[in-house]
mmCIF file of C-alpha atoms in Angstrom:
data_model
loop_
_atom_site.group_PDB
_atom_site.id
_atom_site.type_symbol
_atom_site.label_atom_id
_atom_site.label_comp_id
_atom_site.label_asym_id
_atom_site.label_seq_id
_atom_site.Cartn_x
_atom_site.Cartn_y
_atom_site.Cartn_z
ATOM 1 C CA UNK R 188 51.090 23.948 -11.140
ATOM 2 C CA UNK R 189 53.614 26.564 -12.216
ATOM 3 C CA UNK R 190 52.232 30.022 -11.627
ATOM 4 C CA UNK R 191 48.972 28.768 -10.081
ATOM 5 C CA UNK R 192 47.356 31.371 -7.806
ATOM 6 C CA UNK R 193 44.481 31.847 -5.461
ATOM 7 C CA UNK R 194 41.121 32.250 -7.073
ATOM 8 C CA UNK R 195 37.657 30.654 -7.246
ATOM 9 C CA UNK R 196 37.473 26.915 -7.379
ATOM 10 C CA UNK R 197 36.560 25.211 -10.632
ATOM 11 C CA UNK R 198 32.811 24.564 -10.873
ATOM 12 C CA UNK R 199 30.993 21.240 -11.096
ATOM 13 C CA UNK R 200 30.426 19.969 -14.650
ATOM 14 C CA UNK R 201 27.019 19.960 -16.256
ATOM 15 C CA UNK R 202 27.595 17.599 -19.153
ATOM 16 C CA UNK R 203 30.233 16.093 -21.441
ATOM 17 C CA UNK R 204 31.505 19.417 -22.862
ATOM 18 C CA UNK R 205 32.084 21.107 -19.516
ATOM 19 C CA UNK R 206 33.393 17.889 -17.987
ATOM 20 C CA UNK R 207 35.951 17.613 -20.722
ATOM 21 C CA UNK R 208 37.075 21.247 -20.342
ATOM 22 C CA UNK R 209 37.281 20.977 -16.525
ATOM 23 C CA UNK R 210 39.154 17.613 -16.618
ATOM 24 C CA UNK R 211 41.638 19.147 -19.041
ATOM 25 C CA UNK R 212 42.234 22.102 -16.823
ATOM 26 C CA UNK R 213 42.789 19.780 -13.827
ATOM 27 C CA UNK R 214 45.208 17.682 -15.925
ATOM 28 C CA UNK R 215 42.936 14.649 -15.624
ATOM 29 C CA UNK R 216 41.773 14.000 -19.158
ATOM 30 C CA UNK R 217 41.442 14.963 -22.786
ATOM 31 C CA UNK R 218 39.436 17.921 -24.064
ATOM 32 C CA UNK R 219 36.092 17.185 -25.740
ATOM 33 C CA UNK R 220 36.230 16.771 -29.540
ATOM 34 C CA UNK R 221 36.012 20.035 -31.345
ATOM 35 C CA UNK R 222 33.115 18.830 -33.484
ATOM 36 C CA UNK R 223 31.047 17.852 -30.405
ATOM 37 C CA UNK R 224 29.961 21.469 -29.830
ATOM 38 C CA UNK R 225 28.042 21.370 -33.116
ATOM 39 C CA UNK R 226 25.307 19.220 -31.586
ATOM 40 C CA UNK R 227 25.101 20.918 -28.228
ATOM 41 C CA UNK R 228 22.185 23.061 -27.041
ATOM 42 C CA UNK R 229 23.444 26.572 -27.907
ATOM 43 C CA UNK R 230 21.710 27.989 -24.831
ATOM 44 C CA UNK R 231 22.132 25.082 -22.521
ATOM 45 C CA UNK R 232 23.989 24.552 -19.248
ATOM 46 C CA UNK R 233 26.718 22.324 -20.650
ATOM 47 C CA UNK R 234 27.883 24.558 -23.481
ATOM 48 C CA UNK R 235 27.699 27.766 -21.500
ATOM 49 C CA UNK R 236 29.483 26.443 -18.458
ATOM 50 C CA UNK R 237 32.265 25.156 -20.724
ATOM 51 C CA UNK R 238 32.460 28.484 -22.523
ATOM 52 C CA UNK R 239 32.276 30.496 -19.268
ATOM 53 C CA UNK R 240 35.128 28.452 -17.832
ATOM 54 C CA UNK R 241 37.282 29.086 -20.923
ATOM 55 C CA UNK R 242 36.551 32.791 -20.821
ATOM 56 C CA UNK R 243 37.234 33.046 -17.055
ATOM 57 C CA UNK R 244 40.857 32.206 -17.794
ATOM 58 C CA UNK R 245 41.072 35.727 -19.341
ATOM 59 C CA UNK R 246 39.652 37.320 -16.158
ATOM 60 C CA UNK R 247 40.875 35.961 -12.783
ATOM 61 C CA UNK R 248 41.354 32.313 -13.582
ATOM 62 C CA UNK R 249 40.869 29.479 -11.089
ATOM 63 C CA UNK R 250 42.777 28.340 -8.022
ATOM 64 C CA UNK R 251 43.637 24.934 -9.454
ATOM 65 C CA UNK R 252 44.623 26.122 -12.919
ATOM 66 C CA UNK R 253 47.974 27.213 -14.297
ATOM 67 C CA UNK R 254 47.559 30.823 -15.664
ATOM 68 C CA UNK R 255 49.370 29.719 -18.762
ATOM 69 C CA UNK R 256 46.243 27.749 -19.724
ATOM 70 C CA UNK R 257 44.780 31.090 -20.871
ATOM 71 C CA UNK R 258 46.682 30.575 -24.147
ATOM 72 C CA UNK R 259 46.511 26.777 -24.439
ATOM 73 C CA UNK R 260 46.122 26.245 -28.240
ATOM 74 C CA UNK R 261 44.047 23.107 -27.931
ATOM 75 C CA UNK R 262 41.713 24.777 -25.395
ATOM 76 C CA UNK R 263 41.362 27.827 -27.613
ATOM 77 C CA UNK R 264 40.356 25.551 -30.479
ATOM 78 C CA UNK R 265 37.599 24.013 -28.404
ATOM 79 C CA UNK R 266 36.566 27.456 -27.176
ATOM 80 C CA UNK R 267 36.260 28.563 -30.802
ATOM 81 C CA UNK R 268 33.867 25.694 -31.584
ATOM 82 C CA UNK R 269 31.691 26.636 -28.561
ATOM 83 C CA UNK R 270 31.680 30.275 -29.652
ATOM 84 C CA UNK R 271 30.686 29.365 -33.223
ATOM 85 C CA UNK R 272 27.759 27.257 -31.979
ATOM 86 C CA UNK R 273 26.530 30.089 -29.716
ATOM 87 C CA UNK R 274 26.958 32.914 -32.202
ATOM 88 C CA UNK R 275 25.395 30.925 -35.043
ATOM 89 C CA UNK R 276 22.286 30.299 -32.946
ATOM 90 C CA UNK R 277 22.105 34.006 -31.982
ATOM 91 C CA UNK R 278 22.412 35.052 -35.622
ATOM 92 C CA UNK R 279 19.425 32.755 -36.401
ATOM 93 C CA UNK R 280 17.224 33.371 -33.356
ATOM 94 C CA UNK R 281 17.701 37.022 -32.478
ATOM 95 C CA UNK R 282 14.857 39.025 -34.113
ATOM 96 C CA UNK R 283 15.845 41.094 -37.099
ATOM 97 C CA UNK R 284 14.490 44.605 -36.573
ATOM 98 C CA UNK R 285 14.475 48.037 -38.140
ATOM 99 C CA UNK R 286 17.434 50.380 -38.331
ATOM 100 C CA UNK R 287 19.490 51.649 -35.435
ATOM 101 C CA UNK R 288 17.491 54.836 -34.821
ATOM 102 C CA UNK R 289 14.331 52.885 -34.296
ATOM 103 C CA UNK R 290 16.002 50.296 -32.083
ATOM 104 C CA UNK R 291 17.539 52.957 -29.889
ATOM 105 C CA UNK R 292 14.214 54.783 -29.640
ATOM 106 C CA UNK R 293 12.412 51.594 -28.559
ATOM 107 C CA UNK R 294 14.879 51.221 -25.646
ATOM 108 C CA UNK R 295 13.761 54.593 -24.308
ATOM 109 C CA UNK R 296 10.104 53.583 -24.082
ATOM 110 C CA UNK R 297 9.134 51.735 -20.912
ATOM 111 C CA UNK R 298 5.643 51.108 -19.465
ATOM 112 C CA UNK R 299 4.727 52.440 -16.067
ATOM 113 C CA UNK R 300 3.859 48.891 -15.078
ATOM 114 C CA UNK R 301 5.074 45.775 -16.798
ATOM 115 C CA UNK R 302 5.610 42.011 -16.442
ATOM 116 C CA UNK R 303 9.382 42.113 -16.298
ATOM 117 C CA UNK R 304 11.681 41.074 -13.483
ATOM 118 C CA UNK R 305 12.400 44.554 -12.075
ATOM 119 C CA UNK R 306 8.649 45.349 -12.010
ATOM 120 C CA UNK R 307 7.862 42.137 -10.127
ATOM 121 C CA UNK R 308 10.658 42.742 -7.614
ATOM 122 C CA UNK R 309 9.547 46.395 -7.152
ATOM 123 C CA UNK R 310 5.948 45.320 -6.421
ATOM 124 C CA UNK R 311 6.316 42.187 -4.327
ATOM 125 C CA UNK R 312 9.892 40.918 -4.235
ATOM 126 C CA UNK R 313 10.823 39.688 -0.745
ATOM 127 C CA UNK R 314 14.348 39.211 0.631
ATOM 128 C CA UNK R 315 14.470 35.648 -0.632
ATOM 129 C CA UNK R 316 13.716 36.769 -4.218
ATOM 130 C CA UNK R 317 16.170 39.632 -3.966
ATOM 131 C CA UNK R 318 18.909 37.253 -2.760
ATOM 132 C CA UNK R 319 18.196 34.807 -5.622
ATOM 133 C CA UNK R 320 18.395 37.710 -8.094
ATOM 134 C CA UNK R 321 21.658 38.984 -6.658
ATOM 135 C CA UNK R 322 23.174 35.493 -6.767
ATOM 136 C CA UNK R 323 22.568 35.290 -10.479
ATOM 137 C CA UNK R 324 23.673 38.876 -11.214
ATOM 138 C CA UNK R 325 26.838 38.421 -9.157
ATOM 139 C CA UNK R 326 28.341 36.428 -12.044
ATOM 140 C CA UNK R 327 28.521 39.743 -13.919
ATOM 141 C CA UNK R 328 28.415 42.462 -11.324
ATOM 142 C CA UNK R 329 31.477 41.241 -9.455
ATOM 143 C CA UNK R 330 33.332 41.875 -12.688
ATOM 144 C CA UNK R 331 31.207 44.842 -13.759
ATOM 145 C CA UNK R 332 32.573 46.745 -16.806
ATOM 146 C CA UNK R 333 35.601 44.405 -17.216
ATOM 147 C CA UNK R 334 34.325 42.810 -20.496
ATOM 148 C CA UNK R 335 33.647 46.210 -21.977
ATOM 149 C CA UNK R 336 37.177 47.396 -21.335
ATOM 150 C CA UNK R 337 38.438 45.087 -24.125
ATOM 151 C CA UNK R 338 36.794 47.274 -26.744
ATOM 152 C CA UNK R 339 38.855 50.411 -25.834
ATOM 153 C CA UNK R 340 41.914 49.622 -27.981
ATOM 154 C CA UNK R 341 39.593 48.834 -30.854
ATOM 155 C CA UNK R 342 37.938 52.265 -30.905
ATOM 156 C CA UNK R 343 39.228 55.731 -31.762
ATOM 157 C CA UNK R 344 38.233 59.363 -31.518
ATOM 158 C CA UNK R 345 34.852 60.224 -29.993
ATOM 159 C CA UNK R 346 33.893 56.604 -29.465
ATOM 160 C CA UNK R 347 37.062 55.818 -27.551
ATOM 161 C CA UNK R 348 36.835 58.969 -25.405
ATOM 162 C CA UNK R 349 33.153 58.422 -24.618
ATOM 163 C CA UNK R 350 33.691 54.769 -23.765
ATOM 164 C CA UNK R 351 36.624 55.587 -21.579
ATOM 165 C CA UNK R 352 34.630 58.258 -19.709
ATOM 166 C CA UNK R 353 31.814 55.791 -18.900
ATOM 167 C CA UNK R 354 34.285 53.058 -17.897
ATOM 168 C CA UNK R 355 36.092 55.539 -15.581
ATOM 169 C CA UNK R 356 32.788 55.991 -13.735
ATOM 170 C CA UNK R 357 32.178 52.217 -13.645
ATOM 171 C CA UNK R 358 35.607 51.708 -12.087
ATOM 172 C CA UNK R 359 34.932 54.211 -9.282
ATOM 173 C CA UNK R 360 36.377 57.423 -10.851
ATOM 174 C CA UNK R 361 39.657 56.786 -9.005
ATOM 175 C CA UNK R 362 38.042 55.746 -5.693
ATOM 176 C CA UNK R 363 38.324 52.033 -4.987
ATOM 177 C CA UNK R 364 35.359 51.998 -2.611
ATOM 178 C CA UNK R 365 33.154 53.273 -5.466
ATOM 179 C CA UNK R 366 34.133 50.656 -7.988
ATOM 180 C CA UNK R 367 30.819 49.217 -9.071
ATOM 181 C CA UNK R 368 31.933 45.650 -8.505
ATOM 182 C CA UNK R 369 32.773 46.658 -4.923
ATOM 183 C CA UNK R 370 29.358 48.336 -4.547
ATOM 184 C CA UNK R 371 27.717 45.098 -5.586
ATOM 185 C CA UNK R 372 29.801 43.133 -3.110
ATOM 186 C CA UNK R 373 28.518 45.590 -0.416
ATOM 187 C CA UNK R 374 24.966 44.886 -1.628
ATOM 188 C CA UNK R 375 25.582 41.169 -1.225
ATOM 189 C CA UNK R 376 26.827 41.732 2.303
ATOM 190 C CA UNK R 377 23.583 43.534 3.204
ATOM 191 C CA UNK R 378 21.685 40.547 1.757
ATOM 192 C CA UNK R 379 23.706 38.013 3.841
ATOM 193 C CA UNK R 380 25.421 36.562 0.750
ATOM 194 C CA UNK R 381 28.959 35.427 0.167
ATOM 195 C CA UNK R 382 30.937 38.148 -1.698
ATOM 196 C CA UNK R 383 33.896 36.111 -2.961
ATOM 197 C CA UNK R 384 34.434 36.402 -6.684
ATOM 198 C CA UNK R 385 32.994 33.370 -8.541
ATOM 199 C CA UNK R 386 31.505 31.871 -5.407
ATOM 200 C CA UNK R 387 28.074 31.324 -6.974
ATOM 201 C CA UNK R 388 29.159 29.953 -10.291
ATOM 202 C CA UNK R 389 27.620 26.578 -9.551
ATOM 203 C CA UNK R 390 24.288 28.311 -8.898
ATOM 204 C CA UNK R 391 24.296 30.318 -12.116
ATOM 205 C CA UNK R 392 21.494 29.539 -14.555
ATOM 206 C CA UNK R 393 22.435 28.755 -18.123
ATOM 207 C CA UNK R 394 20.651 31.961 -19.096
ATOM 208 C CA UNK R 395 22.816 34.073 -16.815
ATOM 209 C CA UNK R 396 25.996 32.359 -18.042
ATOM 210 C CA UNK R 397 24.885 33.091 -21.610
ATOM 211 C CA UNK R 398 24.539 36.745 -20.830
ATOM 212 C CA UNK R 399 28.050 37.047 -19.362
ATOM 213 C CA UNK R 400 29.392 34.929 -22.197
ATOM 214 C CA UNK R 401 27.824 37.315 -24.685
ATOM 215 C CA UNK R 402 29.877 40.191 -23.266
ATOM 216 C CA UNK R 403 33.034 38.114 -23.315
ATOM 217 C CA UNK R 404 32.388 36.906 -26.912
ATOM 218 C CA UNK R 405 31.904 40.457 -28.131
ATOM 219 C CA UNK R 406 34.777 41.853 -26.108
ATOM 220 C CA UNK R 407 37.392 39.318 -27.071
ATOM 221 C CA UNK R 408 36.798 39.517 -30.804
ATOM 222 C CA UNK R 409 37.743 42.664 -32.701
ATOM 223 C CA UNK R 410 35.347 41.822 -35.520
ATOM 224 C CA UNK R 411 32.478 42.076 -33.012
ATOM 225 C CA UNK R 412 33.404 45.565 -31.697
ATOM 226 C CA UNK R 413 30.215 46.985 -33.107
ATOM 227 C CA UNK R 414 28.142 44.351 -31.347
ATOM 228 C CA UNK R 415 29.907 45.096 -28.060
ATOM 229 C CA UNK R 416 29.047 48.804 -28.438
ATOM 230 C CA UNK R 417 25.451 47.784 -29.168
ATOM 231 C CA UNK R 418 25.370 45.599 -26.067
ATOM 232 C CA UNK R 419 26.817 48.449 -23.971
ATOM 233 C CA UNK R 420 24.213 50.796 -25.325
ATOM 234 C CA UNK R 421 21.403 48.425 -24.471
ATOM 235 C CA UNK R 422 22.643 48.053 -20.903
ATOM 236 C CA UNK R 423 23.294 51.729 -20.227
ATOM 237 C CA UNK R 424 20.034 53.026 -21.883
ATOM 238 C CA UNK R 425 17.790 50.660 -19.965
ATOM 239 C CA UNK R 426 19.684 50.620 -16.695
ATOM 240 C CA UNK R 427 18.426 53.841 -15.055
ATOM 241 C CA UNK R 428 14.667 53.136 -14.931
ATOM 242 C CA UNK R 429 15.247 49.474 -13.990
ATOM 243 C CA UNK R 430 17.687 50.506 -11.233
ATOM 244 C CA UNK R 431 15.024 52.882 -9.820
ATOM 245 C CA UNK R 432 12.596 50.006 -9.528
ATOM 246 C CA UNK R 433 15.257 47.760 -7.947
ATOM 247 C CA UNK R 434 16.228 50.482 -5.468
ATOM 248 C CA UNK R 435 12.590 50.680 -4.433
ATOM 249 C CA UNK R 436 12.485 46.883 -4.130
ATOM 250 C CA UNK R 437 15.500 46.894 -1.830
ATOM 251 C CA UNK R 438 14.111 49.707 0.264
ATOM 252 C CA UNK R 439 10.689 48.162 0.632
ATOM 253 C CA UNK R 440 12.110 44.738 1.621
ATOM 254 C CA UNK R 441 14.519 46.333 4.149
ATOM 255 C CA UNK R 442 17.544 44.899 2.403
ATOM 256 C CA UNK R 443 19.913 47.487 3.839
ATOM 257 C CA UNK R 444 21.590 50.778 2.891
ATOM 258 C CA UNK R 445 24.351 49.335 0.670
ATOM 259 C CA UNK R 446 21.868 47.196 -1.190
ATOM 260 C CA UNK R 447 19.683 50.198 -1.894
ATOM 261 C CA UNK R 448 22.689 52.416 -2.692
ATOM 262 C CA UNK R 449 23.960 50.140 -5.475
ATOM 263 C CA UNK R 450 20.879 50.817 -7.477
ATOM 264 C CA UNK R 451 20.329 54.479 -6.549
ATOM 265 C CA UNK R 452 23.907 55.116 -7.717
ATOM 266 C CA UNK R 453 23.031 53.546 -11.100
ATOM 267 C CA UNK R 454 19.892 55.625 -11.448
ATOM 268 C CA UNK R 455 21.898 58.835 -11.574
ATOM 269 C CA UNK R 456 25.071 57.560 -13.188
ATOM 270 C CA UNK R 457 23.370 55.622 -15.952
ATOM 271 C CA UNK R 458 21.060 58.503 -16.851
ATOM 272 C CA UNK R 459 24.245 60.409 -17.719
ATOM 273 C CA UNK R 460 25.910 57.402 -19.312
ATOM 274 C CA UNK R 461 22.911 56.906 -21.627
ATOM 275 C CA UNK R 462 23.547 60.259 -23.252
ATOM 276 C CA UNK R 463 27.284 59.686 -23.594
ATOM 277 C CA UNK R 464 26.805 56.230 -25.046
ATOM 278 C CA UNK R 465 24.203 57.331 -27.607
ATOM 279 C CA UNK R 466 25.742 60.493 -28.779
ATOM 280 C CA UNK R 467 29.515 59.911 -28.373
ATOM 281 C CA UNK R 468 30.130 56.148 -28.370
ATOM 282 C CA UNK R 469 27.538 54.852 -30.830
ATOM 283 C CA UNK R 470 27.442 57.947 -33.009
ATOM 284 C CA UNK R 471 31.226 58.362 -32.885
ATOM 285 C CA UNK R 472 31.807 54.749 -33.900
ATOM 286 C CA UNK R 473 29.397 54.922 -36.835
ATOM 287 C CA UNK R 474 30.709 58.226 -38.013
ATOM 288 C CA UNK R 475 34.140 56.478 -38.282
ATOM 289 C CA UNK R 476 32.832 53.098 -39.387
ATOM 290 C CA UNK R 477 29.276 53.376 -40.846
ATOM 291 C CA UNK R 478 29.454 49.775 -42.020
ATOM 292 C CA UNK R 479 29.135 48.585 -38.403
ATOM 293 C CA UNK R 480 25.542 49.794 -37.953
ATOM 294 C CA UNK R 481 23.999 46.356 -38.300
ATOM 295 C CA UNK R 482 26.526 44.946 -35.843
ATOM 296 C CA UNK R 483 25.471 47.546 -33.305
ATOM 297 C CA UNK R 484 21.808 46.608 -33.879
ATOM 298 C CA UNK R 485 22.661 42.951 -33.498
ATOM 299 C CA UNK R 486 24.426 43.661 -30.186
ATOM 300 C CA UNK R 487 21.359 45.500 -28.856
ATOM 301 C CA UNK R 488 18.893 42.853 -29.980
ATOM 302 C CA UNK R 489 21.015 39.884 -28.794
ATOM 303 C CA UNK R 490 21.166 41.475 -25.346
ATOM 304 C CA UNK R 491 17.412 41.877 -25.163
ATOM 305 C CA UNK R 492 16.953 38.354 -26.390
ATOM 306 C CA UNK R 493 19.088 36.842 -23.713
ATOM 307 C CA UNK R 494 17.793 39.145 -20.978
ATOM 308 C CA UNK R 495 14.280 38.028 -21.798
ATOM 309 C CA UNK R 496 15.353 34.367 -21.499
ATOM 310 C CA UNK R 497 16.803 35.041 -18.079
ATOM 311 C CA UNK R 498 13.686 36.912 -16.911
ATOM 312 C CA UNK R 499 11.470 34.076 -18.100
ATOM 313 C CA UNK R 500 13.583 31.511 -16.237
ATOM 314 C CA UNK R 501 13.590 33.412 -12.976
ATOM 315 C CA UNK R 502 9.939 34.365 -13.044
ATOM 316 C CA UNK R 503 8.900 30.808 -13.843
ATOM 317 C CA UNK R 504 10.935 29.587 -10.851
ATOM 318 C CA UNK R 505 9.358 32.098 -8.501
ATOM 319 C CA UNK R 506 5.804 31.413 -9.706
ATOM 320 C CA UNK R 507 6.257 27.694 -9.306
#
């Protein structure tokens, strides 16, 4: 194909929606009907693989796919129907909570011991469990901070400056070996995993695909800039304590220095980022655009909702 480049291979389909998208990208068949997304499971494998594949064209693309497919009008129409199904379900299912101040405060409260994934890995996660966790998280961490960069041209003033400062750290502060995506690849090397971008897409749970798709959905739509800031706040505020637990898990299991370092780096960096995000990015955005407060709350709560689904899926698999 004209302009085709090296990149990850297209994944295996998981149903009619994803098969139609993948066949279309290979030039082997028609796209699924736009209306077919309306009846799909909004959190299921088929919809989220189809949507992830569409979004990936805006990141690094696929080896077999012409880069011009990124702006294929027919594909964008199908993508829009997948997005509407996903967002509509989130708007219905994500709990409606109190105002922003209360939601942010709740993110700062964590139990000493808890049932969540990082607690389980800290207490008894072995190398096998840590590898399976890294495989799932690789779908985001090998493109860490990329989805959030789309919001920068949609912000101004304090919010823009604060967001750029945090992103600068995420991208290594000018040092390529410190780019967080590279640090995660180093972690994967310590764990004996393949580090190629997109290598584990076929292994990704629907719940993990949904989390990455949430970032892309928020990042690619200007109307959802408040939700993207909310998502970013949820990640940065909760990252430091969870990273401390995961660093301890890596150390206890003997995963290796790079595996441990990825999380110790996030303990310190995200403790600083949390303050910048709360006081500069979120507050700066709402000082400029107070009408976006509920969008910020939605972004925070949607992130927690999908993170809980992923934790439940992975813990159930380990327990079984």
